[in-house]
Coordinates of C-alpha atoms and ligand atoms in Angstrom, one line a residue:
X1 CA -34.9 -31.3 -23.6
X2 CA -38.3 -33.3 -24.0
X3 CA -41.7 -31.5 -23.4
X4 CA -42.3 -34.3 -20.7
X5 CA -38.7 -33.7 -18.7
X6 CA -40.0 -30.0 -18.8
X7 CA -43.2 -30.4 -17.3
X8 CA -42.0 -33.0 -14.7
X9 CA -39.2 -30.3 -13.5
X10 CA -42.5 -27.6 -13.6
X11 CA -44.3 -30.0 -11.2
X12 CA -42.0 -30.3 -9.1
X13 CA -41.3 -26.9 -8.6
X14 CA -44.8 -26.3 -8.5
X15 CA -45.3 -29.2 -5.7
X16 CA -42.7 -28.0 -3.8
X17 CA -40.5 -31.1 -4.1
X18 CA -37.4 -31.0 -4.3
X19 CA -34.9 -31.0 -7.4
X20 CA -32.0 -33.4 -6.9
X21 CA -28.4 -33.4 -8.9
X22 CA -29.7 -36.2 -11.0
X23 CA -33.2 -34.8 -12.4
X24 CA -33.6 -33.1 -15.4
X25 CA -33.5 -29.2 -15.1
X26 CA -33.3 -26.4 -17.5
X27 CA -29.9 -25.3 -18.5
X28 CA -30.9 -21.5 -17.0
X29 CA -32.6 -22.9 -13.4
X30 CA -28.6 -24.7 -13.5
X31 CA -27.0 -21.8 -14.6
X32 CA -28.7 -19.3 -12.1
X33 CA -27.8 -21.5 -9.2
X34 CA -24.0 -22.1 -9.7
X35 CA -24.3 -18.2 -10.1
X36 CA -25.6 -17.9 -7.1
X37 CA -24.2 -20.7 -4.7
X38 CA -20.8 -20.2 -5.8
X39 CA -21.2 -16.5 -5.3
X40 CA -22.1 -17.1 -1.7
X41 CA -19.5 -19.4 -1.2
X42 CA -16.9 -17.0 -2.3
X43 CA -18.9 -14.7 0.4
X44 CA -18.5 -16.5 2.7
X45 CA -14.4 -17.4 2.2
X46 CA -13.8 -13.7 1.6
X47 CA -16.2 -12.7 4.7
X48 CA -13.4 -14.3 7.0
X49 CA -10.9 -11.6 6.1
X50 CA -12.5 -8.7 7.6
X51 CA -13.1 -10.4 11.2
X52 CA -9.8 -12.0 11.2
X53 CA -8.3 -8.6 10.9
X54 CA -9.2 -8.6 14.6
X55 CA -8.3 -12.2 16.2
X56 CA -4.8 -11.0 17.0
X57 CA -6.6 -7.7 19.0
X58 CA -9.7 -9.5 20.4
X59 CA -9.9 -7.6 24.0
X60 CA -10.0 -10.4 25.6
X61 CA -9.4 -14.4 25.5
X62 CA -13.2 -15.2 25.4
X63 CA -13.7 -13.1 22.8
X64 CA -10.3 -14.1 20.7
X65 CA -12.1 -17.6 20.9
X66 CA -15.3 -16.7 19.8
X67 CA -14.4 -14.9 17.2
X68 CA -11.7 -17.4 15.9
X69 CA -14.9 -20.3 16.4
X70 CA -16.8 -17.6 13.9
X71 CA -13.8 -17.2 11.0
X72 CA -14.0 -21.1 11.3
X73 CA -17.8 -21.7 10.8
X74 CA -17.4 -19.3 7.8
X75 CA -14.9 -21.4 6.2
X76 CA -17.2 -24.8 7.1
X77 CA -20.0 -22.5 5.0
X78 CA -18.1 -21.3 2.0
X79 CA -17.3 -25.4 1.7
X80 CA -20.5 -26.8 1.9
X81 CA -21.6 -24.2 -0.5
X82 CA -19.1 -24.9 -3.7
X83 CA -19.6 -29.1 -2.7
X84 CA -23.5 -27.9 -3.1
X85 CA -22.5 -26.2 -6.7
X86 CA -20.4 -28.9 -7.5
X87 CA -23.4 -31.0 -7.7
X88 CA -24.5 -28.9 -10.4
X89 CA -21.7 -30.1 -12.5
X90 CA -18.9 -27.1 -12.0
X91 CA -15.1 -28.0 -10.6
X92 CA -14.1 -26.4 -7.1
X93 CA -10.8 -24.8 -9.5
X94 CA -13.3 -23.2 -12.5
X95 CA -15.5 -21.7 -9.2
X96 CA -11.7 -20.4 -7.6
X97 CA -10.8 -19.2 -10.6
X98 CA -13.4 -17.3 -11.3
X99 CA -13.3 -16.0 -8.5
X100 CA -9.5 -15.1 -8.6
X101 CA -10.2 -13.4 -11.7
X102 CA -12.3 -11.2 -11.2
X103 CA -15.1 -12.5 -13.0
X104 CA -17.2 -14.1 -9.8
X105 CA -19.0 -12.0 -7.4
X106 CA -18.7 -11.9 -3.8
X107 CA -21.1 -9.9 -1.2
X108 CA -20.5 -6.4 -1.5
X109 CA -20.2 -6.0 2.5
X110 CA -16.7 -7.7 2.6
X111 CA -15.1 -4.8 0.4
X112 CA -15.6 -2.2 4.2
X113 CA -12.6 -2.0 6.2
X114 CA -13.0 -3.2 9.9
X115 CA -11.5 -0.1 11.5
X116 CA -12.5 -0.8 15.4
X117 CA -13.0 -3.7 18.1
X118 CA -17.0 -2.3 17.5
X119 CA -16.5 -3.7 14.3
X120 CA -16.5 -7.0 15.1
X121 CA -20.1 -6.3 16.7
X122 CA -21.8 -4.4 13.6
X123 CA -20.8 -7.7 11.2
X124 CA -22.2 -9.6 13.4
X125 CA -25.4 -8.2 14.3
X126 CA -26.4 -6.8 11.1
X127 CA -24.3 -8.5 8.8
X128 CA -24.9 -11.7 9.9
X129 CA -28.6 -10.4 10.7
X130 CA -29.1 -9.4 6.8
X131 CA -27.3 -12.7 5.6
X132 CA -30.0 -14.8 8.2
X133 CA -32.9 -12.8 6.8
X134 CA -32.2 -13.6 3.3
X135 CA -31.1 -17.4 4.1
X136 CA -34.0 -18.7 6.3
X137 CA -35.9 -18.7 3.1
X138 CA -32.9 -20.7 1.2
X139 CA -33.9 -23.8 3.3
X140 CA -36.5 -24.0 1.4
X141 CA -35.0 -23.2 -2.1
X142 CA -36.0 -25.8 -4.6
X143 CA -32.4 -27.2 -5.4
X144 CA -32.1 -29.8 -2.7
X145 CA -28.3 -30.1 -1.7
X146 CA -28.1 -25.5 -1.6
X147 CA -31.7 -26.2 0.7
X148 CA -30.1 -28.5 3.2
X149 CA -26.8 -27.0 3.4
X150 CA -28.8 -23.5 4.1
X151 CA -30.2 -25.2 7.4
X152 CA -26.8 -25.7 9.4
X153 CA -25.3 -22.9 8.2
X154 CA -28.5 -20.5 9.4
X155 CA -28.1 -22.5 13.0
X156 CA -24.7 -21.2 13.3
X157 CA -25.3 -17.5 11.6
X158 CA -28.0 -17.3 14.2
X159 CA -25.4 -17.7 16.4
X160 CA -23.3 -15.2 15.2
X161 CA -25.4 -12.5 15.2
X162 CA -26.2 -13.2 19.0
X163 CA -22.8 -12.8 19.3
X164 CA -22.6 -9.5 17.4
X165 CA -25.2 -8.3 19.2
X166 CA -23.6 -9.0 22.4
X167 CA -20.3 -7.1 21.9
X168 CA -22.4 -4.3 21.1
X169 CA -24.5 -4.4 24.3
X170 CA -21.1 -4.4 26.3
X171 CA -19.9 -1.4 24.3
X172 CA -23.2 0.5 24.7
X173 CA -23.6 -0.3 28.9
X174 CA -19.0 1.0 28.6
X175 CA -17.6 4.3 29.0
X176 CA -18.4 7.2 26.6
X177 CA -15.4 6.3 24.4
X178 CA -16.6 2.5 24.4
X179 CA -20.5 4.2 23.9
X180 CA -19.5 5.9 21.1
X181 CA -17.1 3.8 19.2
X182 CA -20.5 1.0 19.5
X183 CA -22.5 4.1 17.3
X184 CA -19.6 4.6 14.9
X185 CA -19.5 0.9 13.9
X186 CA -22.8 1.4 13.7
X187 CA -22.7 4.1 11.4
X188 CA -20.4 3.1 9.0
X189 CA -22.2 -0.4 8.9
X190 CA -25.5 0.1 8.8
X191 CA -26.0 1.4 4.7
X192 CA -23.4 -1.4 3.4
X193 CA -25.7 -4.2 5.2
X194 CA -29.1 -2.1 4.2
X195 CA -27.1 -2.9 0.4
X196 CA -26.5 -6.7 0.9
X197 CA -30.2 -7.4 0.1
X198 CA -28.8 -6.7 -3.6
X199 CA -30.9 -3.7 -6.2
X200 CA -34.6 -2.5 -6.0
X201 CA -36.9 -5.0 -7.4
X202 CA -37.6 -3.0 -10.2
X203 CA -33.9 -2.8 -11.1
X204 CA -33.0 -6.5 -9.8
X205 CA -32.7 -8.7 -13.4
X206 CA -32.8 -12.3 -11.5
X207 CA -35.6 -12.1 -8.9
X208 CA -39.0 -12.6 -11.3
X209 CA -37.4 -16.0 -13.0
X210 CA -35.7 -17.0 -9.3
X211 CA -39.1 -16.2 -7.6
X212 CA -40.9 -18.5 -10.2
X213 CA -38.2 -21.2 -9.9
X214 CA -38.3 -21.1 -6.2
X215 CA -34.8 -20.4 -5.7
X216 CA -35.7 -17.1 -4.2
X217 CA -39.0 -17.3 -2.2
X218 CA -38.6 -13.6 -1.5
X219 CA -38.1 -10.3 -3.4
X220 CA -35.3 -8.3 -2.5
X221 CA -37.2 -5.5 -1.2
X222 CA -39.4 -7.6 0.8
X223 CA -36.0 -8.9 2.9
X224 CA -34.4 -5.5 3.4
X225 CA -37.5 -4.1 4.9
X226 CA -38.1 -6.8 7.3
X227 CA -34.3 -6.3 8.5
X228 CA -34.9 -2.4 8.5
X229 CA -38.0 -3.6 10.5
X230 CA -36.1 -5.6 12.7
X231 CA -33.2 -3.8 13.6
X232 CA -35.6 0.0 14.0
X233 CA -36.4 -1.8 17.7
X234 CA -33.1 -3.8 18.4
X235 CA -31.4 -0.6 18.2
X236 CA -33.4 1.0 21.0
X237 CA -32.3 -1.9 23.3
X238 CA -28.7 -0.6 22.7
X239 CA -29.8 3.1 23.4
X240 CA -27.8 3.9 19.9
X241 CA -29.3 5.1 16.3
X242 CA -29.8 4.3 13.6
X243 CA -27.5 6.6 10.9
X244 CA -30.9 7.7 9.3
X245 CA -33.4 10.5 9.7
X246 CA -36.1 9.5 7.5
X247 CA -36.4 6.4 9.8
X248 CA -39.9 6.3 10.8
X249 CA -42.8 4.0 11.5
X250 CA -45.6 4.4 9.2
X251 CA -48.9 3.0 11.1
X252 CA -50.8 2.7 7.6
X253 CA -48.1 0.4 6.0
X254 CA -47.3 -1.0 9.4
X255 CA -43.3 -1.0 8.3
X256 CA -40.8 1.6 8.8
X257 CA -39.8 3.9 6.0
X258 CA -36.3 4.5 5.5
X259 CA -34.4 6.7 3.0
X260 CA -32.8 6.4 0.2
X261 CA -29.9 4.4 -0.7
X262 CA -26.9 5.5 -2.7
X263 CA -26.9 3.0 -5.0
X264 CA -24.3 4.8 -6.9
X265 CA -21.7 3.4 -4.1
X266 CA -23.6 -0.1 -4.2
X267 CA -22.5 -0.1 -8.0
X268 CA -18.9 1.0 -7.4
X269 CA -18.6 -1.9 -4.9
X270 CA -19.9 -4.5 -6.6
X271 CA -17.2 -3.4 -10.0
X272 CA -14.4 -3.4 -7.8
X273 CA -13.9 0.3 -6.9
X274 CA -15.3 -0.1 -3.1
X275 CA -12.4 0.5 0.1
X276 CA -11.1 -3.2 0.4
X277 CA -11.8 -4.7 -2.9
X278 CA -8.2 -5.0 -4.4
X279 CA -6.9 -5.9 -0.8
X280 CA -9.6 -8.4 -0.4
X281 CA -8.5 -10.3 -3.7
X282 CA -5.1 -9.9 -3.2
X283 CA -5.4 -11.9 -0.1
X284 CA -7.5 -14.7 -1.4
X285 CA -4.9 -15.3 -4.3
X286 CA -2.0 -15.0 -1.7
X287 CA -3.8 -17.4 0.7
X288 CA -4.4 -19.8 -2.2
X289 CA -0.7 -19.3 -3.6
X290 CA 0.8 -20.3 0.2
X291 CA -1.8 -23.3 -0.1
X292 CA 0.0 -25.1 -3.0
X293 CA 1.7 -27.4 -1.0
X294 CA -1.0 -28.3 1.0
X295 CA -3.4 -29.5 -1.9
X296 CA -0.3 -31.4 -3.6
X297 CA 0.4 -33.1 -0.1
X298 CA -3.2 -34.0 -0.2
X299 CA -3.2 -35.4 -3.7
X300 CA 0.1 -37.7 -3.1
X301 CA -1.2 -38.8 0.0
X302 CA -4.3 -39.7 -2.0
X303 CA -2.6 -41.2 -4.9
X304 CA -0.3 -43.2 -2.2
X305 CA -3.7 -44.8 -0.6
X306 CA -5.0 -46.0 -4.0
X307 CA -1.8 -47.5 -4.6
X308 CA -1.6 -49.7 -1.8
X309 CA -5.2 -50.3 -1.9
X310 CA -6.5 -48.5 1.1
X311 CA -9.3 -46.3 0.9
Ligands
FAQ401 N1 -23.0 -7.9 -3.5 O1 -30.9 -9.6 -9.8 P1 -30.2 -9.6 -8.5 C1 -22.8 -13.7 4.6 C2 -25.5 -8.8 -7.9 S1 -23.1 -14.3 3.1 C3 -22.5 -8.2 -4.7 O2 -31.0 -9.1 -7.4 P2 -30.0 -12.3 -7.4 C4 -22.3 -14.6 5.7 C5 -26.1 -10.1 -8.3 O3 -25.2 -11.1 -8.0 C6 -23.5 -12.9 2.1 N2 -23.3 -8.4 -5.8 O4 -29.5 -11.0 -8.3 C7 -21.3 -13.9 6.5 C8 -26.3 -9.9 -9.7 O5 -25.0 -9.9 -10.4 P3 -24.7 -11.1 -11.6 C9 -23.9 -13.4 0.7 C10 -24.6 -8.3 -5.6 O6 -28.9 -13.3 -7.5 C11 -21.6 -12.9 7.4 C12 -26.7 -8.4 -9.8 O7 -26.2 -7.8 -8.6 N3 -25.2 -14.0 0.7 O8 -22.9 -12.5 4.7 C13 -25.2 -8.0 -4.4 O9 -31.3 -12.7 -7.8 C14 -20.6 -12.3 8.2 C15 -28.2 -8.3 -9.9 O10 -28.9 -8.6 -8.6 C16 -25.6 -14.6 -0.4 O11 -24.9 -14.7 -1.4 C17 -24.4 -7.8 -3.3 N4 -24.8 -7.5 -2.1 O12 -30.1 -11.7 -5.9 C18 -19.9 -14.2 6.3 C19 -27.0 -15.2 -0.3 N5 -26.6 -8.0 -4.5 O13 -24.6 -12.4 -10.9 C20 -18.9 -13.5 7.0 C21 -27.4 -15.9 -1.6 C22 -26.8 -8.3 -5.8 O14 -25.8 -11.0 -12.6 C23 -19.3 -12.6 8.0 N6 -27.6 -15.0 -2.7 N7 -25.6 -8.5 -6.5 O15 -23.4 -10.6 -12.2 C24 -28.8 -14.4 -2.9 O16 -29.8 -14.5 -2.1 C25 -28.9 -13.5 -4.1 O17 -27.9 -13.9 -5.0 C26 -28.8 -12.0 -3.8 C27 -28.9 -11.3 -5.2 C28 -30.1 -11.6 -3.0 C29 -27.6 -11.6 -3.1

């Protein structure tokens, strides 16, 4: 590194432009964000599991293509995010691997079991509502190819969380079983999703250097409690609760204070001890296994194509 490739990567930061694949960045800003990315993409690939547990039992045909159009969109995501780390110089098979492994993270929230049809409602309206509070402000992360792919894939979270929202509001207007398999989901949703926004800021190790990078625009903290803020009044449309009794608006700090979170569970999770975790992995290696032939297909077909000159 030269003092002047470091200050013209500062700048830029500091200008708000963009960093492309090609500029000059510190080996940590490149290190931080195939972290990141590929962690999200391997969110995203091992958030279809938990839904598609439920294609086959959708109640209805509507809903069996919705959700199957959801699964889908989450697949689109989880590739545009390991072609946006690719950029950064990793290999789509290093990012697998690790994530194979063991040694890659994933989102927490995919490690909960998906026990009811009201399942399919709480990951959509607040998991997908926690994953589109913390992604809004990745459009405007300073890596440009993780920036731009953050744009479609919010359009189309947005989306999901509508939809979410909208099995619960048929469960809630149902019959008391239907009522109160909508607050179970609930229930046993709610704390995972409060999680997703990651540790306190006091305890979170990445946020002060992503913050100054731009990666992160906002803290952790900051995002979980405009979520908590947000979903305090969407619940009341529902007529449901909220699984907490310090839940509370406080006019002076003009937020809602929630209780504490067990960040004890939130640790176990995130090592591998949560409900699904083992299952989880299990079926990305077995998906990836039954996949060989696919990819070899892919690469002879390629191969062919060079060989007789067609591109
Ligand atoms: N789960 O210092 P921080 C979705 C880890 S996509 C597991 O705060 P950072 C779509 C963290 O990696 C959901 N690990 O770290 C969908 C770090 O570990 P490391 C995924 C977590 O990076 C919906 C350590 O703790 N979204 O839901 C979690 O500054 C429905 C210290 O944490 C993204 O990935 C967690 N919840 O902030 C799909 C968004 N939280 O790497 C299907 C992009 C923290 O040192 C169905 N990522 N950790 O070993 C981010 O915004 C950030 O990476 C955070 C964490 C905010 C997740």
């Amino acid at each position: 590194m030269t003092d002047a490739s470091s200050t013209i990567f500062q700048d830029k930061i500091d200008q708000d432009i963009r960093i492309e694949p090609k500029d000059w960045m510190p080996d940590a800003y490149r290190k931080t964000l195939i972290r990141q990315i590929s962690q999200h993409a391997h969110s995203e690939i091992v958030g279809m599991l938990p839904e598609a547990n439920w294609i086959t039992r959708a109640p209805s045909l509507r809903r069996k293509a919705t959700l199957i159009a959801k699964v889908q969109d989450e697949a689109g995501h989880g590739l545009y995010l390991y072609s946006a780390a690719e950029t950064l110089g990793i290999s789509r098979e290093e990012m697998i691997d690790q994530l194979h492994s063991g040694k890659a993270k994933y989102s927490s929230i995919f490690n909960y079991p998906t026990l009811t049809w009201a399942d399919m409602g709480a990951i959509g309206w607040l998991v997908d509502g926690a994953a589109i509070m913390n992604q809004v402000p990745l459009c405007r992360a300073s890596y440009g190819p993780y920036a731009r792919a953050m744009v479609r894939i919010c359009k189309e979270e947005s989306f999901h969380q509508r939809q979410g929202f909208e099995i619960l509001l048929t469960l809630s207007r149902g019959s008391e079983a239907q009522r109160r398999m909508c607050q179970d989901a609930i229930d046993r949703w709610w704390w995972p999703s409060v999680m997703m926004f990651g540790p306190n800021d006091d305890a979170s190790p990445h946020t002060a250097q992503s913050m100054q990078w731009k990666i992160k625009r906002f803290t952790n903290d900051e995002l979980r409690q405009r979520f908590v803020d947000i979903c305090a009044e969407q619940v009341k449309l529902l007529g449901m609760t909220i699984p907490d009794d310090q839940l509370r608006w406080n006019e002076e700090r003009q937020h809602y204070d929630f209780g504490p979170i067990d960040w004890e569970e939130f640790r176990n999770v995130i090592n591998g001890n949560g409900p699904c975790n083992k299952e989880r992995l299990a079926a990305r290696v077995q998906a990836h296994e039954d996949g060989a032939w696919v990819r070899e297909a892919a690469l002879a077909h390629a191969e062919k194509k060079i060989q007789y000159g067609k591109t």
